[in-house]
XYZ file of C-alpha atoms in Angstrom:
745
model
C -12.292 -36.603 -124.056
C -10.703 -34.682 -121.110
C -12.517 -33.765 -117.898
C -13.118 -30.191 -116.760
C -14.270 -28.781 -113.455
C -16.188 -25.551 -113.019
C -16.070 -24.063 -109.503
C -18.863 -21.601 -108.713
C -19.093 -19.375 -105.658
C -21.730 -16.889 -104.621
C -25.424 -17.335 -103.889
C -25.663 -20.689 -105.655
C -27.404 -22.879 -103.082
C -31.094 -22.801 -102.252
C -31.910 -20.971 -105.478
C -32.524 -23.900 -107.852
C -28.967 -23.812 -109.177
C -28.221 -27.542 -109.439
C -31.395 -28.397 -111.392
C -30.667 -25.418 -113.631
C -27.173 -26.801 -114.310
C -28.595 -30.224 -115.130
C -31.190 -28.821 -117.522
C -28.489 -26.769 -119.230
C -26.182 -29.808 -119.530
C -29.000 -31.973 -120.879
C -29.792 -29.303 -123.457
C -26.167 -29.276 -124.597
C -25.962 -33.102 -124.380
C -23.007 -32.992 -122.013
C -22.045 -35.746 -119.581
C -20.931 -34.974 -116.069
C -22.225 -34.077 -112.615
C -23.024 -31.214 -110.289
C -22.985 -31.083 -106.499
C -23.151 -28.666 -103.594
C -20.068 -28.340 -101.443
C -19.313 -26.293 -98.368
C -17.568 -23.923 -100.768
C -20.265 -23.463 -103.412
C -21.111 -25.640 -106.424
C -18.795 -27.883 -108.466
C -19.636 -28.969 -112.019
C -17.691 -31.804 -113.658
C -17.841 -32.214 -117.434
C -16.453 -34.740 -119.901
C -15.989 -32.460 -122.898
C -13.565 -30.311 -124.829
C -12.026 -27.179 -123.346
C -14.039 -24.948 -125.690
C -17.295 -26.702 -124.727
C -16.484 -26.214 -121.017
C -15.795 -22.520 -121.628
C -19.088 -22.086 -123.488
C -20.899 -23.878 -120.689
C -19.373 -21.546 -118.110
C -20.569 -18.526 -120.077
C -24.055 -20.041 -120.366
C -24.112 -20.574 -116.587
C -23.412 -16.899 -115.960
C -25.781 -15.638 -118.648
C -28.784 -17.874 -117.926
C -28.498 -18.350 -114.147
C -31.702 -18.593 -112.067
C -33.186 -15.230 -111.072
C -32.269 -15.599 -107.401
C -28.692 -16.751 -108.017
C -25.612 -14.545 -107.843
C -22.333 -15.872 -109.266
C -19.387 -14.140 -107.641
C -16.765 -16.489 -109.094
C -16.751 -18.953 -111.996
C -13.421 -20.760 -112.345
C -12.699 -23.489 -114.899
C -9.869 -25.968 -114.341
C -8.673 -29.105 -116.031
C -9.902 -32.257 -114.328
C -7.422 -34.597 -115.964
C -8.692 -37.559 -117.906
C -12.308 -38.451 -118.662
C -14.330 -39.486 -115.580
C -16.566 -41.801 -117.581
C -19.886 -40.128 -116.758
C -22.996 -41.495 -118.422
C -25.392 -38.613 -118.862
C -25.506 -35.775 -116.359
C -26.352 -36.347 -112.675
C -26.847 -34.402 -109.460
C -24.616 -35.918 -106.814
C -24.844 -35.960 -103.031
C -23.469 -32.806 -101.421
C -19.855 -32.887 -100.264
C -18.907 -30.785 -97.230
C -15.429 -29.239 -97.376
C -13.832 -28.545 -93.977
C -13.304 -24.815 -93.466
C -14.992 -23.823 -96.715
C -18.163 -21.772 -96.928
C -20.938 -20.874 -99.311
C -23.377 -17.987 -99.317
C -26.836 -18.551 -97.858
C -29.871 -17.160 -99.653
C -32.346 -14.917 -97.816
C -35.964 -16.010 -97.451
C -37.948 -15.508 -100.640
C -41.604 -14.450 -100.900
C -44.003 -16.965 -102.462
C -43.806 -17.041 -106.269
C -46.809 -16.625 -108.569
C -46.811 -20.307 -109.592
C -46.953 -21.571 -106.014
C -49.602 -19.012 -105.122
C -51.712 -20.122 -108.081
C -51.536 -23.726 -106.855
C -52.823 -22.747 -103.417
C -55.822 -21.077 -105.096
C -56.689 -24.000 -107.376
C -59.261 -26.386 -105.788
C -58.057 -29.157 -108.104
C -54.440 -28.898 -106.938
C -53.175 -31.106 -104.099
C -51.654 -28.018 -102.464
C -54.931 -26.092 -102.469
C -54.886 -23.685 -99.493
C -51.679 -25.242 -98.176
C -49.911 -22.558 -96.116
C -46.366 -23.904 -96.645
C -46.311 -24.252 -100.427
C -42.937 -23.382 -101.988
C -40.509 -24.386 -104.739
C -36.925 -23.730 -105.802
C -37.904 -20.151 -106.686
C -39.447 -19.186 -103.349
C -39.926 -20.021 -99.694
C -37.835 -20.087 -96.522
C -34.043 -20.228 -96.704
C -32.000 -18.347 -94.125
C -34.471 -18.737 -91.281
C -34.476 -22.560 -91.519
C -30.804 -23.319 -92.331
C -28.908 -24.937 -89.458
C -25.686 -25.470 -91.411
C -24.377 -25.761 -94.968
C -24.476 -27.370 -97.493
C -28.077 -26.285 -97.994
C -29.735 -29.708 -97.969
C -32.956 -30.737 -96.255
C -31.221 -32.647 -93.398
C -29.419 -29.396 -92.520
C -32.652 -27.414 -92.148
C -35.620 -27.346 -89.787
C -37.523 -29.307 -92.456
C -35.530 -32.423 -91.512
C -38.315 -33.872 -89.277
C -40.801 -33.811 -92.179
C -40.243 -36.871 -94.372
C -41.462 -36.295 -97.906
C -44.445 -38.288 -99.116
C -44.172 -40.259 -102.365
C -45.679 -37.448 -104.452
C -43.331 -34.770 -103.041
C -40.327 -37.097 -103.336
C -41.142 -37.707 -106.997
C -41.200 -33.952 -107.666
C -37.969 -33.537 -105.708
C -36.199 -36.134 -107.906
C -37.616 -34.975 -111.245
C -35.198 -32.632 -113.090
C -38.090 -31.280 -115.160
C -40.077 -30.229 -112.079
C -39.599 -26.789 -110.498
C -39.434 -28.529 -107.099
C -36.387 -30.529 -108.172
C -34.173 -30.401 -105.077
C -36.367 -27.750 -103.446
C -35.284 -28.487 -99.885
C -38.337 -27.075 -98.009
C -40.871 -28.668 -100.362
C -43.908 -30.227 -98.688
C -47.642 -30.733 -99.028
C -50.617 -31.256 -96.687
C -49.841 -34.977 -96.492
C -46.250 -34.666 -95.242
C -45.386 -31.090 -94.303
C -45.822 -28.582 -91.478
C -49.301 -27.729 -90.273
C -51.060 -24.704 -88.820
C -52.482 -24.832 -85.313
C -55.894 -23.553 -86.398
C -57.909 -23.017 -89.571
C -57.115 -19.688 -91.212
C -60.873 -19.045 -91.521
C -61.146 -18.827 -87.727
C -58.340 -16.276 -87.621
C -59.978 -14.182 -90.342
C -63.213 -14.113 -88.332
C -61.341 -13.086 -85.181
C -59.543 -10.264 -86.995
C -62.827 -9.058 -88.483
C -64.272 -8.897 -84.933
C -61.469 -6.564 -83.898
C -59.296 -9.111 -82.105
C -55.488 -9.130 -82.131
C -53.764 -12.313 -83.299
C -50.170 -13.456 -82.775
C -49.126 -15.142 -86.032
C -46.005 -17.221 -86.589
C -44.459 -15.947 -89.825
C -41.221 -16.720 -91.680
C -38.736 -15.189 -89.276
C -40.764 -14.844 -86.099
C -44.122 -13.938 -84.635
C -46.154 -10.965 -85.825
C -49.040 -9.199 -84.105
C -51.979 -8.523 -86.396
C -55.276 -6.660 -86.219
C -57.660 -4.971 -88.643
C -55.768 -1.869 -89.800
C -58.981 -0.081 -90.789
C -60.479 -0.435 -87.298
C -59.512 2.500 -85.074
C -60.574 0.550 -81.978
C -58.504 -2.518 -82.877
C -55.424 -0.411 -83.676
C -55.830 1.606 -80.485
C -56.120 -1.511 -78.320
C -53.039 -3.115 -79.841
C -51.051 0.114 -79.473
C -52.068 0.359 -75.815
C -51.234 -3.269 -75.140
C -47.842 -3.009 -76.780
C -47.135 0.363 -75.139
C -45.940 1.595 -78.507
C -46.687 5.297 -77.931
C -46.536 7.008 -81.362
C -44.201 4.657 -83.238
C -45.950 3.777 -86.523
C -47.370 0.342 -87.252
C -46.523 -1.551 -90.431
C -49.546 -2.508 -92.524
C -49.887 -5.608 -94.689
C -52.193 -5.016 -97.653
C -53.927 -7.509 -99.895
C -51.977 -6.553 -103.065
C -50.293 -3.649 -104.852
C -53.620 -2.344 -106.150
C -54.888 -2.109 -102.567
C -51.708 -0.229 -101.608
C -52.393 2.210 -104.472
C -55.891 2.752 -103.066
C -54.431 4.220 -99.864
C -50.976 5.455 -100.934
C -49.331 7.296 -103.818
C -47.194 4.675 -105.578
C -44.453 5.214 -108.128
C -43.100 2.416 -110.307
C -40.072 1.761 -108.109
C -42.188 1.455 -104.985
C -44.597 -0.935 -106.707
C -41.669 -3.100 -107.820
C -40.270 -3.100 -104.276
C -43.592 -4.242 -102.846
C -43.726 -7.109 -105.350
C -40.057 -8.057 -105.090
C -38.948 -11.444 -103.791
C -37.810 -9.762 -100.543
C -41.364 -8.443 -99.898
C -40.129 -5.730 -97.488
C -42.062 -3.057 -95.663
C -41.961 -0.057 -98.014
C -42.458 3.472 -96.697
C -45.175 5.039 -98.853
C -46.765 8.473 -99.074
C -50.367 8.448 -97.859
C -52.945 9.798 -100.273
C -54.482 13.089 -99.194
C -58.003 11.917 -100.036
C -57.788 8.837 -97.801
C -58.051 8.829 -94.021
C -56.699 5.828 -92.147
C -56.967 5.413 -88.361
C -54.770 7.930 -86.550
C -53.303 5.127 -84.418
C -51.509 3.624 -87.429
C -48.927 6.407 -87.879
C -49.720 9.380 -85.622
C -48.806 12.696 -87.254
C -46.904 11.170 -90.177
C -47.603 11.465 -93.880
C -46.054 8.083 -94.664
C -46.856 4.547 -93.671
C -44.972 1.266 -93.919
C -46.738 -1.132 -96.305
C -45.896 -4.728 -97.157
C -47.540 -7.411 -99.271
C -48.132 -10.987 -98.040
C -44.825 -12.927 -98.205
C -46.226 -16.458 -97.701
C -49.300 -18.440 -98.786
C -50.546 -18.264 -95.195
C -50.436 -14.479 -95.222
C -52.237 -14.397 -98.565
C -55.027 -16.533 -97.113
C -55.659 -13.965 -94.376
C -57.127 -11.753 -97.109
C -59.561 -14.347 -98.457
C -62.410 -12.586 -96.645
C -63.376 -8.938 -96.581
C -60.197 -7.726 -94.856
C -57.810 -5.764 -97.080
C -55.406 -4.108 -94.604
C -53.892 -5.655 -91.492
C -51.532 -4.201 -88.920
C -48.541 -6.562 -89.007
C -46.071 -5.526 -86.345
C -43.239 -7.398 -84.635
C -44.303 -10.063 -82.173
C -42.290 -8.964 -79.179
C -42.352 -7.003 -75.973
C -41.109 -3.474 -76.722
C -37.309 -3.326 -77.173
C -36.953 -7.134 -77.007
C -36.117 -9.459 -79.929
C -38.934 -10.923 -82.008
C -40.324 -14.179 -80.543
C -39.798 -17.371 -82.585
C -40.850 -20.339 -80.429
C -44.471 -21.418 -79.889
C -44.220 -21.903 -76.122
C -42.328 -18.635 -75.700
C -44.966 -16.829 -77.752
C -47.863 -18.122 -75.672
C -46.064 -17.082 -72.495
C -44.759 -13.663 -73.553
C -47.342 -12.472 -76.058
C -50.462 -13.554 -74.172
C -51.035 -10.005 -72.796
C -50.857 -8.623 -76.338
C -52.898 -11.117 -78.370
C -56.426 -12.496 -78.106
C -55.499 -15.672 -79.968
C -52.595 -17.428 -81.692
C -51.896 -18.937 -85.102
C -48.780 -21.104 -84.867
C -47.268 -23.994 -86.812
C -44.842 -26.867 -86.222
C -41.925 -25.844 -88.480
C -39.165 -24.449 -86.303
C -37.548 -21.094 -86.999
C -33.788 -21.416 -86.586
C -32.670 -17.859 -87.338
C -35.066 -15.132 -86.228
C -35.483 -12.276 -88.690
C -37.776 -9.274 -88.432
C -39.390 -7.693 -91.493
C -37.113 -5.453 -93.545
C -37.925 -1.775 -94.096
C -37.063 0.045 -97.348
C -37.693 3.513 -98.741
C -37.558 4.522 -102.393
C -35.480 7.676 -102.626
C -33.989 9.508 -105.600
C -34.493 6.648 -108.032
C -33.203 3.790 -105.891
C -34.225 1.614 -102.925
C -32.688 2.595 -99.583
C -32.731 -0.138 -96.955
C -33.583 1.223 -93.506
C -33.869 -2.075 -91.603
C -32.115 -5.048 -93.163
C -33.576 -8.391 -92.173
C -35.975 -10.898 -93.786
C -35.560 -11.027 -97.552
C -32.152 -9.296 -97.530
C -30.005 -10.870 -94.800
C -27.575 -12.528 -95.024
C -27.071 -11.586 -98.683
C -23.381 -10.556 -98.756
C -21.767 -7.328 -99.839
C -19.106 -8.114 -102.435
C -16.257 -5.806 -101.467
C -14.331 -6.458 -104.672
C -11.115 -7.267 -102.797
C -9.894 -9.883 -100.327
C -10.130 -9.045 -96.623
C -8.779 -10.671 -93.488
C -11.455 -12.173 -91.272
C -12.847 -9.548 -88.916
C -15.973 -8.866 -86.886
C -17.675 -5.495 -86.528
C -19.920 -5.699 -83.459
C -22.101 -2.714 -84.340
C -23.437 0.158 -82.280
C -25.905 0.466 -79.432
C -29.020 1.316 -81.428
C -30.277 -0.677 -84.440
C -27.502 -3.154 -83.812
C -26.208 -5.533 -86.452
C -22.849 -7.258 -86.661
C -20.701 -7.876 -89.724
C -18.257 -10.658 -90.616
C -15.668 -10.304 -93.367
C -14.741 -13.503 -95.185
C -12.693 -13.679 -98.361
C -14.047 -10.796 -100.494
C -17.419 -10.659 -98.771
C -18.948 -8.704 -95.919
C -21.774 -10.677 -94.317
C -24.138 -8.498 -92.286
C -26.428 -10.068 -89.758
C -30.100 -9.350 -89.784
C -31.385 -6.463 -87.634
C -30.656 -7.360 -83.995
C -32.221 -4.324 -82.288
C -31.224 -1.898 -79.583
C -28.353 -3.414 -77.595
C -29.616 -2.389 -74.182
C -30.906 -5.532 -72.469
C -29.966 -9.142 -71.812
C -32.467 -10.530 -74.323
C -30.905 -8.536 -77.179
C -27.403 -9.585 -76.159
C -28.497 -13.234 -76.193
C -29.998 -12.743 -79.668
C -26.722 -11.149 -80.803
C -24.681 -14.065 -79.452
C -27.084 -16.676 -80.836
C -26.954 -15.169 -84.327
C -23.175 -14.736 -84.170
C -22.741 -18.412 -83.273
C -24.989 -19.426 -86.142
C -23.373 -17.260 -88.815
C -19.788 -18.005 -87.782
C -20.705 -21.698 -87.978
C -22.468 -21.450 -91.343
C -19.628 -19.411 -92.862
C -16.810 -21.187 -90.995
C -15.629 -17.772 -89.835
C -12.930 -17.195 -87.225
C -12.515 -13.425 -86.844
C -8.924 -12.507 -86.082
C -9.836 -8.995 -84.914
C -12.919 -7.179 -83.585
C -13.997 -3.626 -84.390
C -16.177 -1.858 -81.820
C -17.544 1.617 -81.173
C -15.381 4.178 -79.413
C -18.108 4.803 -76.803
C -16.938 3.009 -73.611
C -20.437 2.548 -72.184
C -22.096 0.847 -75.142
C -23.010 -2.726 -74.238
C -21.703 -3.804 -77.643
C -18.346 -2.228 -76.735
C -18.310 -3.946 -73.361
C -19.110 -7.249 -75.033
C -16.222 -6.806 -77.471
C -13.759 -5.827 -74.741
C -14.603 -9.044 -72.880
C -13.580 -11.202 -75.854
C -10.060 -12.686 -76.099
C -9.443 -11.684 -79.738
C -7.478 -8.529 -80.635
C -9.748 -5.512 -80.970
C -9.797 -1.950 -82.203
C -11.979 1.015 -81.217
C -13.523 2.690 -84.264
C -14.900 6.215 -84.106
C -18.619 6.130 -84.857
C -18.675 8.490 -87.843
C -15.525 7.071 -89.377
C -17.362 3.719 -89.342
C -20.389 5.326 -91.018
C -18.331 6.669 -93.929
C -16.281 3.449 -94.219
C -19.569 1.550 -94.459
C -20.697 3.712 -97.371
C -17.311 3.314 -99.051
C -17.360 -0.471 -98.655
C -20.888 -0.823 -100.007
C -19.940 1.224 -103.068
C -16.650 -0.585 -103.671
C -14.330 2.372 -103.062
C -11.341 2.591 -100.732
C -10.996 6.348 -100.556
C -9.898 8.828 -99.622
C -13.237 10.648 -99.714
C -15.055 13.616 -98.264
C -17.468 12.059 -95.794
C -20.595 13.772 -94.519
C -21.748 11.793 -91.475
C -24.856 13.234 -89.835
C -26.842 11.439 -87.171
C -27.987 11.658 -83.562
C -25.147 10.369 -81.420
C -21.541 9.316 -81.809
C -18.771 9.435 -79.217
C -16.023 11.782 -80.370
C -12.279 11.612 -79.841
C -12.523 14.790 -77.730
C -15.025 13.261 -75.283
C -17.993 15.196 -76.674
C -20.955 13.839 -78.653
C -20.517 14.217 -82.393
C -23.193 14.001 -85.062
C -22.876 16.778 -87.653
C -19.511 15.767 -89.108
C -17.453 16.434 -92.220
C -14.555 13.991 -92.488
C -11.685 13.367 -94.860
C -10.991 9.669 -94.624
C -10.171 6.252 -96.004
C -10.350 2.871 -94.263
C -7.073 3.454 -92.406
C -7.689 6.875 -90.855
C -9.865 9.976 -90.751
C -9.520 13.684 -90.135
C -12.357 15.731 -88.685
C -12.500 18.614 -91.142
C -15.642 20.451 -89.963
C -18.712 20.063 -87.781
C -21.857 21.794 -86.606
C -21.301 24.218 -83.732
C -21.302 22.619 -80.302
C -24.200 23.225 -77.913
C -24.369 22.086 -74.281
C -25.936 18.688 -73.672
C -27.853 18.435 -70.421
C -29.666 15.277 -69.430
C -27.616 12.616 -71.214
C -29.844 10.135 -73.072
C -32.932 12.107 -72.020
C -31.834 14.876 -74.378
C -32.437 12.566 -77.358
C -36.073 12.076 -76.280
C -36.940 15.488 -74.828
C -36.518 17.914 -77.717
C -37.138 20.942 -75.536
C -33.716 20.304 -73.938
C -31.995 20.620 -77.313
C -34.104 23.679 -78.152
C -33.084 25.360 -74.899
C -29.420 24.609 -75.573
C -29.603 26.188 -79.032
C -31.430 29.230 -77.638
C -28.777 29.558 -74.936
C -26.027 29.591 -77.581
C -27.882 31.882 -79.994
C -29.191 34.567 -77.603
C -26.768 34.701 -74.685
C -27.926 37.307 -72.146
C -31.372 37.436 -73.755
C -31.833 33.670 -73.355
C -34.291 33.828 -70.453
C -36.700 36.167 -72.270
C -36.482 34.376 -75.621
C -36.936 30.943 -74.090
C -40.078 31.913 -72.118
C -42.632 30.619 -74.707
C -40.827 27.296 -74.966
C -40.510 27.109 -71.174
C -44.263 27.591 -70.767
C -44.933 24.791 -73.249
C -42.520 22.402 -71.513
C -44.288 23.251 -68.237
C -42.976 21.660 -65.013
C -40.365 19.541 -66.835
C -38.194 22.648 -67.239
C -36.942 23.881 -63.881
C -34.402 26.432 -62.731
C -31.887 23.664 -62.147
C -31.826 22.981 -65.866
C -31.029 26.630 -66.668
C -28.237 26.594 -64.110
C -26.719 23.475 -65.657
C -26.549 24.811 -69.227
C -23.512 27.128 -68.765
C -21.742 24.461 -66.675
C -22.401 21.497 -68.984
C -19.338 19.274 -69.323
C -20.565 17.478 -72.426
C -21.390 19.284 -75.664
C -22.800 17.991 -78.907
C -22.519 18.751 -82.608
C -25.358 16.339 -83.348
C -27.521 16.904 -86.424
C -30.179 14.830 -84.688
C -30.340 17.270 -81.768
C -30.488 20.157 -84.271
C -33.601 18.575 -85.797
C -35.032 18.010 -82.307
C -34.441 21.657 -81.420
C -36.172 23.012 -84.524
C -39.081 20.579 -84.109
C -39.561 21.839 -80.550
C -39.163 25.523 -81.419
C -41.821 25.242 -84.127
C -44.158 23.309 -81.832
C -44.095 20.286 -84.139
C -42.654 17.911 -81.536
C -41.665 18.817 -77.997
C -40.857 15.279 -76.876
C -40.225 12.128 -78.911
C -41.837 8.815 -77.994
C -39.507 6.850 -80.275
C -36.094 7.443 -81.809
C -36.229 9.829 -84.768
C -39.845 10.910 -84.250
C -39.092 14.650 -84.173
C -37.074 14.508 -87.406
C -39.789 12.458 -89.124
C -42.493 14.921 -88.107
C -40.337 17.848 -89.216
C -39.799 16.218 -92.615
C -43.547 15.547 -92.932
C -44.283 19.199 -92.150
C -41.668 20.452 -94.631
C -43.163 18.294 -97.385
C -46.379 20.347 -97.183
C -44.584 23.578 -98.129
C -43.226 24.917 -101.421
C -40.829 27.454 -99.894
C -37.456 27.567 -101.669
C -35.497 29.986 -99.452
C -32.922 29.166 -96.779
C -31.517 30.764 -93.618
C -28.107 32.457 -93.346
C -25.228 30.637 -91.677
C -21.517 31.211 -91.203
C -18.449 28.964 -91.564
C -15.801 29.661 -88.930
C -12.641 28.480 -90.718
C -9.792 30.120 -88.836
C -9.171 27.015 -86.700
C -9.355 23.357 -87.701
C -11.756 21.682 -87.661
C -13.991 24.350 -89.186
C -17.271 25.105 -87.429
C -20.697 25.696 -88.929
C -22.158 28.535 -86.853
C -25.859 27.671 -86.549
C -26.837 30.591 -84.317
C -28.220 32.780 -87.102
C -30.413 29.876 -88.241
C -31.963 29.642 -84.779
C -32.425 33.413 -84.533
C -34.281 33.485 -87.848
C -36.504 30.563 -86.903
C -37.388 32.203 -83.579
C -38.167 35.486 -85.328
C -40.375 33.819 -87.926
C -42.156 31.811 -85.263
C -42.834 35.031 -83.321
C -44.290 36.562 -86.508
C -46.610 33.555 -86.867
C -44.952 32.162 -89.984
C -46.321 28.853 -91.213
C -44.404 26.062 -89.453
C -44.270 23.997 -92.663
C -42.502 26.887 -94.398
C -40.026 27.114 -91.519
C -39.408 23.362 -91.624
C -38.775 23.434 -95.373
C -36.395 26.401 -95.169
C -34.507 24.524 -92.447
C -34.076 21.516 -94.770
C -32.878 23.781 -97.597
C -30.366 25.364 -95.230
C -28.899 22.025 -94.186
C -28.462 21.002 -97.826
C -26.725 24.298 -98.553
C -24.395 23.787 -95.562
C -23.373 20.374 -96.933
C -22.728 21.743 -100.412
C -20.745 24.736 -99.122
C -18.459 22.608 -96.938
C -17.955 19.994 -99.655
C -16.813 22.678 -102.094
C -14.394 24.156 -99.549
C -12.984 20.744 -98.665
C -12.486 19.853 -102.322
C -10.533 23.071 -102.733
C -8.326 22.055 -99.818
C -7.913 18.343 -100.549
C -8.548 17.895 -104.261
C -11.061 15.136 -103.480
C -14.183 14.903 -105.611
C -15.906 11.837 -104.100
C -18.494 12.518 -101.378
C -19.986 9.765 -99.190
C -23.241 10.432 -97.321
C -23.959 8.307 -94.245
C -25.774 8.450 -90.920
C -29.422 8.299 -89.924
C -30.079 11.861 -91.116
C -29.811 10.605 -94.696
C -32.941 8.507 -94.253
C -34.679 11.862 -94.691
C -35.757 11.665 -98.352
C -36.623 15.368 -98.541
C -33.178 16.425 -97.364
C -31.528 13.991 -99.780
C -33.650 15.374 -102.634
C -32.303 18.844 -101.811
C -28.622 18.027 -101.310
C -28.007 15.643 -104.223
C -28.755 18.175 -106.991
C -26.604 20.771 -105.226
C -23.612 18.427 -104.974
C -24.005 17.044 -108.491
C -24.330 20.535 -109.937
C -20.877 21.215 -108.476
C -19.511 18.140 -110.248
C -19.150 15.894 -107.199
C -19.384 12.109 -107.469
C -21.840 11.293 -104.693
C -22.107 7.883 -103.035
C -25.017 6.790 -100.863
C -26.273 3.653 -99.166
C -28.731 1.356 -100.870
C -28.340 -2.252 -99.670
C -26.935 -1.299 -96.249
C -28.763 1.047 -93.852
C -27.436 4.596 -93.619
C -28.348 4.512 -89.930
C -26.542 2.584 -87.210
C -27.783 -0.674 -88.743
C -24.959 -0.344 -91.284
C -22.174 0.791 -88.987
C -20.882 -2.742 -88.319
C -19.776 -2.973 -91.972
C -17.547 0.052 -91.502
C -16.157 -1.322 -88.246
C -15.355 -4.663 -89.874
C -13.467 -3.286 -92.893
C -11.550 -0.822 -90.720
C -10.619 -3.614 -88.294
C -9.567 -5.942 -91.129
C -7.382 -3.207 -92.574
C -5.835 -2.503 -89.181
C -5.007 -6.183 -88.759
C -3.242 -6.317 -92.115
C -1.301 -3.145 -91.242
C -0.049 -4.779 -88.031
C 1.275 -7.868 -89.809
C-alpha cells in the first residue's frame, strides 16, 4: 500500500482540527498520522490514491465549524510508512513557514452548561473551554498552536484534564487552553462579591479575554453618570453587555441577522436600534437612537448575571485615547481612579484585543471595529502577493501584513497620536511578524506627512511608498471583495491628505491597485482651525455659508454666530477668505448640516455629528431631495453643494422639522453618488462601484444609495469583514505597496 500526504493550510490550528482528522480516519479505518506544523497541518495515510482523494474531500466537507481550509494538496508519500492505526503526532515547526491563528471564540453551549451543573467538576469555573471555544489569539506566543507556546504553559494539567486532553473521543482532545478548578487559572475574588458591588452602583475593572473592561449597572443612571465622569468620556456611547438575546430584545428592536450576530462565536458589540417604548439612562448613549450591545463571551461574564442584574456597561479598560490595559499591576495603577474594585485573574494576556463592533446593514454584517473574535482572521486575496506592510492611518489605526495569498490585519490599535499607542502598534507588529514569519519587503503609508504612522514608516529602513488616503480606501474594498479593478470608487470620509495639498473626503475615483484618477469631488470650502474644524461643527457650517451666500454671508450666518457665542470671533471671519487649506470632506459636510439644523454644534467624539444627523433623519419619512449641480467643464468634476446649503438655510428659517431636513440631506447625497456613477460609467465603461470610507458606516445613507445604484445596473461592492472607516485602510496600503514592489522588479 503506498503512502500519501495531505497538506492543509488555512485556519486549521486551535479549532479542533487534529482530533477531527483522527475521528474521520478511525471511521474510515485508515492508518496514518496527523500533526501541526509551522505551515498548517500534515496528514499521512497508508492507503490507495482513491482513498486519499476521498479522505481529502471528506476533510473539506465535514471540517469543524471554526476551521477554514484555504488549501488542500495531496501528494504521493512514496512507500508505506508502516503506521499501526491512526495517531496524532508531536507538532513539527518548519523554519520560515506559517499557519493562520484563530481568533478568540466565545464560550460554547456545552461548556456553559457544564459551568451551570452543580454535579460537574467545572461548576462555576470561569475558565471553562474546549476545542470549540475559548481563548486563542490573545494567548498565543508563537506557532505551532500548542500549550507550551501559549500563556497557559505555567498551568500543568491535572490527571483528569490530561485524560480528556489525550482522549480522541473527548471534545477537549488537544484543547490547548483546557483547565479546571484544580489546575487552571483563578479569579482574584468571588464573582458573587463583584455582583453585589455592581448592584450597589460601584464600578468594577474586570480582566476579560483581550484586556480589562470597566463595568457598572447599565440601568442605574447614577452609576453610568459616575463612570462617564471618571472616564471623561463626554457623549461617546457606552457598550452594554446584556444577559442574553431575549434581554437584548426587551430593550432593542432585533432582526434575525442581528440576533445571529449577538450569538455568534465572535460575540461582538452589535449596534442595535433602541425600542421607542423603553427608556434607558441618558448617559448610555446621549442623543442616539442606537446602542452597542454584546452578550457574555466567557463563563466569567455569564456568571455576572447570576443575580438580578441584566444589563451592564462594559467599556474598554483604559484611560481615554490609550490602549486597553492587559496586566494586573498596570490595571491597579492606571485604572484605580476609574474603578471602585477589581476582578483579575492569573492567566496572562499576550495580545491585547478590544471588543469588536459590528452593524447589520442591508442584509449583511458590517464590521466597524475589528478586534476580539475577528482578528487576526485573514482575508484571502485569491492571488499571491509579495510581503508588504500597510501601517494604517492616524485614526482607528490598524496595520496589515501580506503573506502568500493572505492579508493579515491586526486588531484595532486606536488613534495613533500618543506614545502608548505607538508602543502597542510596535508590540503587536513584533508579535504578528513573528507568528507569521513575515519579513515585509516594502511599507505602504499615508500621504499625510504629519501622521505619526507616516513618520514611523519613514524612519524604517525598508523601501516605502506613500499611498493617497482615498486610493487606499478603495483598494481595501477591492481586496476584500477579491477584485483587482479598475473600478469606480466612491470614497467619502472626514479627512484625507490630497495630492494637491488640500484635505479630500468627498471623492469619486477611477482606480485599480496600481494607480488612481480623481474623477470628481464635492466642492471645496475653506478649512479654518485645522483639527479643531473636525470637532467644532460651527466652523464647517460657517465655511459652507461663506461659499453659498458670498456678500450676504454676515447676515445669513448671524443665527449660527449667536449660537456659537464667544467661540466665533471676527478673526475667524477674516480668516475664511484667506484660508490656505480647503476641504472637499463629506465628514465636514455632515458637520455643517448638523450645526445649521441645531442638531450638533460641536462634537465630543469623532463622528458624533454625523451619527446624530442620521438618528434625526431616521425619525422622518420625507422622500424629497435638494437640488445640486455638477460642474463638468474641467476635470476633476465638482459637485456644487451651494444650492443644498441655501435650501437647508431657507427651510430652517421657515421652521421646517429638522428630521425632515436631515432626511432630505441623506437622500440628496445618495442621488449625488448615483448621478456621478452614471456619468463616470458613460465616460469609462466601468460598471463596478466600490464604496469605502467612514461615511458608509451610515446605514440610512447606504439604504438610500444601494437601490439607486442597483437600479442603474451597477455591480456594487461594500465592506463586510474589514471596516469601511480608517480601520480598514491598512489593507489597501498593503496591496498597493505589494503591487508597487512587483512593478519595480
